[in-house]
Amino acid sequence: MIDYFIGMVIKSIIFVKLTESNILHKTYIVMKIRIIAVLIIGMLFFPVFGKSPIKTLLITGQNNHNWRVSHIALKQILENSGDFIVDLAVSPSQGESMEKFILDFSKYSLVVLDYNGDSWSKKTNEGFLDFVKNGGGVVVYHAADNAFSGWKEYNEICALGGWEGRNENSGPWVYWKDNSLYKDYSKGNGGSHGQQHEYVLNGRNKKHPIMKNLPEHWIHGKDELYDRMRGPGNIKDILYTAYSDPEKGGSGREEPLIFTVEYGKGKIFHTMLGHAGDQLENNPAMQCAGFQITLLRGAEWAATGKIKDKKLTKDFPTDKKTSFRTIYK
Ligand code: ZN
């Protein structure tokens, strides 16, 4: 339809140019009105004219989580917003050769990581690092920060990770203490969580574009609360933390759960939220409107450095009430 609209405008302009010298002045006026009318109708009916969705590559295919649910949920959240087009890169199964799993990152502005499994091919590793170094955006989602504990650069892109043999050699524990991020170099394993429950996210940065107009405190849908995460700890901006309650099996610390990282020219949005349920319809951590909106904002910011629409939607959770977008829209 947009092509048709552009075609109409061009045709009208050409017609006016050819005829203005030898046709009555009246006809010229009529044509001018036609052009203006077409433009107005176009603006009314095609408000998205000129907006191009962010080309996104979502990497999945191996995970100790239900990636068959999570990658569909992520794709739907992103695409249903109208701001992203998502291609899927589904890896070979665990134990299969990765030699032919070579990804071309050059077409994309954003890579979403929903992968925790075997090492990628050397070419894909190199391509991914080049992509980030040269300014590509990345979303690190939930267990993606468990992956590749021995890959130094990958851990610098995540800033924090857990499990897969992580310990004091991986870097400090990082948590919120005395109003800032604290690095704890004590010995111990990296990565754990208590039982799943609803918990409150606490905002730590009002000025960041991702945070604009979002509530300082809101209740997240039932989810894991990652704690005792370790890594290089190169968090750029901490956005939300949450208290990991020992009564739920947690660390007793205020844990960093949503933050940004910079690597080369690349921007990274890391969310530890979103443990996938057994099916799309039973997936409260990802159906939570707070999870979805922070993910959308983080993804847009990672790809473009900006947030276009900073309005607070009516369905964002509050400090008293959870809120869900059950159809990922
Ligand atoms: Zn999980």
Short mmCIF file of C-alpha atoms and ligand atoms in Angstrom, two decimals:
data_model
loop_
_atom_site.label_atom_id
_atom_site.label_comp_id
_atom_site.label_asym_id
_atom_site.label_seq_id
_atom_site.Cartn_x
_atom_site.Cartn_y
_atom_site.Cartn_z
CA MET A 1 0.00 0.00 0.00
CA ILE A 2 2.86 2.36 0.82
CA ASP A 3 4.33 1.70 -2.65
CA TYR A 4 0.96 2.55 -4.18
CA PHE A 5 0.78 5.76 -2.15
CA ILE A 6 4.30 6.84 -3.23
CA GLY A 7 3.45 5.95 -6.84
CA MET A 8 0.34 8.16 -6.73
CA VAL A 9 2.34 11.14 -5.48
CA ILE A 10 5.07 10.72 -8.14
CA LYS A 11 2.48 10.28 -10.93
CA SER A 12 0.64 13.40 -9.81
CA ILE A 13 3.85 15.48 -9.74
CA ILE A 14 4.93 14.28 -13.21
CA PHE A 15 1.48 15.00 -14.61
CA VAL A 16 1.53 18.54 -13.24
CA LYS A 17 5.05 19.22 -14.67
CA LEU A 18 4.09 18.03 -18.16
CA THR A 19 0.86 19.89 -18.35
CA GLU A 20 1.27 23.11 -16.44
CA SER A 21 2.55 25.01 -19.45
CA ASN A 22 -0.28 24.15 -21.84
CA ILE A 23 -3.35 23.40 -19.82
CA LEU A 24 -5.74 25.78 -18.18
CA HIS A 25 -4.65 27.22 -14.85
CA LYS A 26 -7.75 25.66 -13.30
CA THR A 27 -6.48 22.14 -14.03
CA TYR A 28 -3.19 22.98 -12.36
CA ILE A 29 -5.00 24.03 -9.19
CA VAL A 30 -7.07 20.82 -9.23
CA MET A 31 -3.89 18.74 -9.49
CA LYS A 32 -2.28 20.58 -6.60
CA ILE A 33 -5.34 19.83 -4.48
CA ARG A 34 -5.10 16.18 -5.51
CA ILE A 35 -1.49 15.98 -4.38
CA ILE A 36 -2.24 17.56 -1.01
CA ALA A 37 -5.25 15.28 -0.53
CA VAL A 38 -3.18 12.17 -1.29
CA LEU A 39 -0.51 13.32 1.19
CA ILE A 40 -3.05 13.95 3.94
CA ILE A 41 -4.80 10.62 3.38
CA GLY A 42 -1.39 8.93 3.37
CA MET A 43 -0.44 10.48 6.69
CA LEU A 44 -3.77 9.51 8.22
CA PHE A 45 -3.72 5.91 7.08
CA PHE A 46 0.00 5.15 7.17
CA PRO A 47 1.30 6.62 10.41
CA VAL A 48 4.18 4.12 10.33
CA PHE A 49 5.39 5.52 7.02
CA GLY A 50 9.15 6.00 7.20
CA LYS A 51 9.63 3.76 10.24
CA SER A 52 11.68 0.65 9.61
CA PRO A 53 11.68 -2.21 12.11
CA ILE A 54 14.92 -3.17 13.83
CA LYS A 55 16.45 -6.21 12.14
CA THR A 56 17.04 -8.75 14.87
CA LEU A 57 18.73 -12.14 15.04
CA LEU A 58 17.57 -14.40 17.88
CA ILE A 59 20.00 -17.23 18.70
CA THR A 60 18.52 -20.30 20.33
CA GLY A 61 18.42 -24.10 19.97
CA GLN A 62 20.23 -25.34 23.08
CA ASN A 63 19.46 -24.47 26.67
CA ASN A 64 18.96 -26.08 30.05
CA HIS A 65 15.69 -24.11 29.87
CA ASN A 66 12.58 -24.53 27.73
CA TRP A 67 13.93 -22.69 24.71
CA ARG A 68 11.06 -23.96 22.55
CA VAL A 69 8.77 -21.74 24.62
CA SER A 70 11.15 -18.86 25.36
CA HIS A 71 12.26 -18.15 21.80
CA ILE A 72 8.67 -18.01 20.52
CA ALA A 73 7.68 -15.73 23.40
CA LEU A 74 10.64 -13.42 22.75
CA LYS A 75 9.93 -13.30 19.00
CA GLN A 76 6.26 -12.51 19.62
CA ILE A 77 6.98 -9.81 22.21
CA LEU A 78 9.43 -8.10 19.84
CA GLU A 79 7.45 -8.46 16.61
CA ASN A 80 4.03 -7.69 18.10
CA SER A 81 5.39 -4.29 19.13
CA GLY A 82 5.82 -3.46 15.44
CA ASP A 83 9.36 -2.24 16.08
CA PHE A 84 11.35 -5.40 15.31
CA ILE A 85 11.65 -8.09 12.65
CA VAL A 86 13.15 -11.24 14.15
CA ASP A 87 15.04 -13.96 12.27
CA LEU A 88 15.73 -17.18 14.15
CA ALA A 89 19.11 -18.91 14.29
CA VAL A 90 18.40 -22.37 15.72
CA SER A 91 21.62 -24.23 16.51
CA PRO A 92 22.21 -27.94 15.97
CA SER A 93 21.22 -30.12 18.94
CA GLN A 94 23.57 -30.73 21.84
CA GLY A 95 26.55 -32.88 20.85
CA GLU A 96 26.09 -32.34 17.10
CA SER A 97 28.76 -30.63 14.98
CA MET A 98 28.70 -26.83 15.13
CA GLU A 99 30.98 -26.49 12.09
CA LYS A 100 28.15 -25.49 9.78
CA PHE A 101 26.46 -23.21 12.33
CA ILE A 102 27.99 -20.06 10.87
CA LEU A 103 25.99 -16.91 11.45
CA ASP A 104 26.13 -13.77 9.34
CA PHE A 105 25.60 -10.85 11.70
CA SER A 106 26.06 -8.15 9.05
CA LYS A 107 22.32 -7.80 8.27
CA TYR A 108 21.34 -7.10 11.86
CA SER A 109 21.24 -4.22 14.35
CA LEU A 110 20.34 -6.46 17.27
CA VAL A 111 21.20 -9.95 18.51
CA VAL A 112 19.05 -11.58 21.20
CA LEU A 113 20.78 -14.37 23.10
CA ASP A 114 18.50 -17.21 24.22
CA TYR A 115 21.23 -19.84 24.13
CA ASN A 116 23.08 -21.88 26.76
CA GLY A 117 24.85 -24.86 25.22
CA ASP A 118 27.77 -26.17 23.21
CA SER A 119 30.41 -23.76 21.90
CA TRP A 120 29.59 -22.14 18.59
CA SER A 121 31.92 -22.46 15.59
CA LYS A 122 35.06 -20.29 15.60
CA LYS A 123 33.67 -18.21 12.72
CA THR A 124 30.43 -17.51 14.59
CA ASN A 125 32.33 -16.55 17.76
CA GLU A 126 34.52 -14.15 15.78
CA GLY A 127 31.55 -12.76 13.87
CA PHE A 128 29.66 -12.14 17.10
CA LEU A 129 32.57 -10.28 18.74
CA ASP A 130 33.09 -8.15 15.60
CA PHE A 131 29.37 -7.37 15.56
CA VAL A 132 29.43 -6.10 19.15
CA LYS A 133 32.78 -4.29 18.87
CA ASN A 134 31.51 -2.42 15.82
CA GLY A 135 28.38 -1.14 17.54
CA GLY A 136 25.83 -3.97 17.33
CA GLY A 137 23.17 -4.19 20.03
CA VAL A 138 22.77 -7.28 22.23
CA VAL A 139 20.09 -8.55 24.59
CA VAL A 140 21.38 -11.08 27.12
CA TYR A 141 18.28 -12.94 28.27
CA HIS A 142 18.08 -15.06 31.45
CA ALA A 143 20.19 -18.26 31.10
CA ALA A 144 22.22 -16.84 28.21
CA ASP A 145 24.45 -15.54 31.00
CA ASN A 146 25.08 -19.14 32.07
CA ALA A 147 26.72 -19.93 28.73
CA PHE A 148 30.38 -20.10 27.76
CA SER A 149 31.96 -19.71 31.24
CA GLY A 150 35.43 -20.09 29.70
CA TRP A 151 35.01 -17.48 26.94
CA LYS A 152 36.54 -14.27 28.33
CA GLU A 153 35.04 -11.83 25.83
CA TYR A 154 31.56 -13.33 26.10
CA ASN A 155 31.67 -12.87 29.87
CA GLU A 156 32.71 -9.24 29.38
CA ILE A 157 29.64 -8.78 27.17
CA CYS A 158 27.39 -10.24 29.92
CA ALA A 159 29.31 -8.62 32.86
CA LEU A 160 27.86 -11.28 35.18
CA GLY A 161 27.09 -14.96 34.78
CA GLY A 162 26.31 -18.06 36.78
CA TRP A 163 26.80 -21.83 37.04
CA GLU A 164 28.93 -23.83 34.55
CA GLY A 165 31.85 -23.92 36.98
CA ARG A 166 31.93 -20.21 37.77
CA ASN A 167 33.70 -19.31 41.02
CA GLU A 168 36.07 -16.64 42.40
CA ASN A 169 38.29 -17.11 39.33
CA SER A 170 35.42 -15.80 37.17
CA GLY A 171 35.39 -12.46 38.99
CA PRO A 172 33.64 -11.00 42.04
CA TRP A 173 30.10 -11.40 43.25
CA VAL A 174 28.38 -8.11 42.52
CA TYR A 175 25.44 -6.82 44.52
CA TRP A 176 23.80 -3.62 45.71
CA LYS A 177 25.09 -2.36 49.06
CA ASP A 178 25.11 1.12 50.63
CA ASN A 179 23.50 2.68 47.56
CA SER A 180 25.99 1.42 45.00
CA LEU A 181 27.21 -1.74 43.35
CA TYR A 182 29.61 -3.65 45.56
CA LYS A 183 32.19 -6.16 44.36
CA ASP A 184 32.79 -9.04 46.74
CA TYR A 185 35.93 -11.05 46.00
CA SER A 186 35.27 -13.79 48.60
CA LYS A 187 35.57 -17.39 47.47
CA GLY A 188 32.47 -19.29 46.39
CA ASN A 189 30.40 -20.52 43.47
CA GLY A 190 28.74 -18.16 41.01
CA GLY A 191 25.02 -18.45 40.38
CA SER A 192 22.08 -19.78 42.36
CA HIS A 193 18.45 -19.01 43.02
CA GLY A 194 15.79 -19.87 45.55
CA GLN A 195 12.26 -21.00 44.81
CA GLN A 196 10.26 -19.13 42.21
CA HIS A 197 8.04 -16.36 43.56
CA GLU A 198 6.69 -12.90 42.79
CA TYR A 199 9.13 -10.20 43.88
CA VAL A 200 9.64 -6.45 43.77
CA LEU A 201 12.03 -4.79 41.33
CA ASN A 202 13.75 -1.71 42.76
CA GLY A 203 14.76 1.06 40.33
CA ARG A 204 18.31 2.37 40.68
CA ASN A 205 18.56 4.84 37.83
CA LYS A 206 15.86 7.37 37.02
CA LYS A 207 17.84 9.10 34.29
CA HIS A 208 18.56 6.25 31.92
CA PRO A 209 16.35 6.38 28.77
CA ILE A 210 15.18 2.78 29.38
CA MET A 211 13.87 3.87 32.80
CA LYS A 212 12.04 7.02 31.73
CA ASN A 213 8.59 7.13 33.41
CA LEU A 214 8.84 3.54 34.67
CA PRO A 215 7.87 3.02 38.33
CA GLU A 216 10.64 2.85 40.88
CA HIS A 217 9.11 -0.28 42.43
CA TRP A 218 6.95 -2.92 40.73
CA ILE A 219 5.97 -6.51 41.34
CA HIS A 220 7.25 -9.02 38.84
CA GLY A 221 5.32 -12.21 37.93
CA LYS A 222 6.43 -15.49 39.46
CA ASP A 223 10.04 -16.07 38.41
CA GLU A 224 13.47 -17.18 39.55
CA LEU A 225 15.59 -14.52 41.22
CA TYR A 226 19.19 -15.07 40.15
CA ASP A 227 21.67 -14.49 42.97
CA ARG A 228 25.39 -14.75 43.74
CA MET A 229 26.24 -14.13 40.07
CA ARG A 230 29.94 -13.65 39.28
CA GLY A 231 31.93 -12.24 36.39
CA PRO A 232 34.08 -9.31 35.33
CA GLY A 233 31.33 -7.12 36.84
CA ASN A 234 31.70 -4.38 34.22
CA ILE A 235 28.10 -3.18 34.60
CA LYS A 236 27.65 0.22 32.94
CA ASP A 237 24.26 1.31 34.32
CA ILE A 238 22.38 -0.66 36.92
CA LEU A 239 18.64 -0.26 36.25
CA TYR A 240 16.81 -2.64 38.62
CA THR A 241 17.81 -4.77 41.59
CA ALA A 242 15.68 -7.07 43.78
CA TYR A 243 16.01 -8.38 47.31
CA SER A 244 16.82 -12.08 47.36
CA ASP A 245 14.92 -13.23 50.42
CA PRO A 246 16.58 -16.02 52.49
CA GLU A 247 13.08 -17.21 53.39
CA LYS A 248 12.67 -18.14 49.72
CA GLY A 249 16.13 -19.72 49.62
CA GLY A 250 17.88 -16.55 48.41
CA SER A 251 21.17 -14.83 49.24
CA GLY A 252 19.89 -12.10 51.56
CA ARG A 253 21.41 -9.56 49.18
CA GLU A 254 19.98 -6.95 46.86
CA GLU A 255 20.83 -8.57 43.52
CA PRO A 256 21.45 -6.75 40.19
CA LEU A 257 18.88 -8.14 37.73
CA ILE A 258 18.52 -5.61 34.90
CA PHE A 259 21.46 -3.54 33.69
CA THR A 260 23.45 -2.35 30.71
CA VAL A 261 26.98 -3.16 29.60
CA GLU A 262 29.24 -1.58 27.00
CA TYR A 263 31.69 -3.57 24.94
CA GLY A 264 33.65 -1.85 22.18
CA LYS A 265 31.09 0.35 20.44
CA GLY A 266 28.30 -2.10 21.26
CA LYS A 267 25.44 -1.62 23.70
CA ILE A 268 24.21 -4.55 25.75
CA PHE A 269 20.96 -4.90 27.67
CA HIS A 270 21.09 -7.73 30.20
CA THR A 271 17.92 -9.01 31.87
CA MET A 272 18.14 -11.94 34.25
CA LEU A 273 14.33 -12.18 34.40
CA GLY A 274 12.12 -14.48 32.35
CA HIS A 275 12.51 -18.16 33.33
CA ALA A 276 10.36 -19.92 30.70
CA GLY A 277 7.30 -21.93 31.71
CA ASP A 278 6.24 -25.29 30.27
CA GLN A 279 4.08 -23.68 27.60
CA LEU A 280 3.37 -20.22 26.16
CA GLU A 281 0.05 -20.08 28.01
CA ASN A 282 1.68 -20.91 31.35
CA ASN A 283 4.67 -18.60 31.41
CA PRO A 284 4.15 -15.92 34.09
CA ALA A 285 7.76 -14.69 34.17
CA MET A 286 7.62 -13.85 30.44
CA GLN A 287 3.94 -12.90 30.38
CA CYS A 288 4.62 -10.25 33.03
CA ALA A 289 4.04 -6.85 31.41
CA GLY A 290 7.04 -5.50 33.33
CA PHE A 291 9.31 -8.15 31.81
CA GLN A 292 7.98 -7.45 28.30
CA ILE A 293 8.15 -3.67 28.46
CA THR A 294 11.64 -3.56 29.98
CA LEU A 295 12.75 -6.09 27.34
CA LEU A 296 11.29 -3.98 24.50
CA ARG A 297 12.87 -0.82 25.82
CA GLY A 298 16.21 -2.52 26.46
CA ALA A 299 16.22 -4.06 22.97
CA GLU A 300 15.42 -0.75 21.31
CA TRP A 301 18.06 1.06 23.34
CA ALA A 302 20.70 -1.60 22.58
CA ALA A 303 20.00 -1.32 18.83
CA THR A 304 19.53 2.45 18.52
CA GLY A 305 20.76 4.11 21.72
CA LYS A 306 17.33 5.72 22.17
CA ILE A 307 13.76 5.06 23.27
CA LYS A 308 11.12 6.58 20.97
CA ASP A 309 8.08 6.17 23.14
CA LYS A 310 8.76 6.88 26.78
CA LYS A 311 5.14 6.91 27.93
CA LEU A 312 4.19 4.64 30.81
CA THR A 313 1.54 2.21 29.58
CA LYS A 314 -1.49 1.66 31.79
CA ASP A 315 -0.78 -2.04 32.15
CA PHE A 316 2.67 -1.70 33.70
CA PRO A 317 2.79 -3.47 37.10
CA THR A 318 2.77 -1.30 40.21
CA ASP A 319 4.28 -1.73 43.66
CA LYS A 320 0.97 -3.31 44.71
CA LYS A 321 -0.15 -5.29 41.70
CA THR A 322 1.28 -7.65 39.09
CA SER A 323 0.18 -7.25 35.47
CA PHE A 324 0.35 -9.65 32.54
CA ARG A 325 0.28 -9.53 28.75
CA THR A 326 -0.78 -13.11 28.32
CA ILE A 327 -0.75 -13.02 24.50
CA TYR A 328 2.66 -11.29 24.37
CA LYS A 329 1.20 -8.09 22.99
ZN ZN B 1 15.82 -20.20 34.81
#
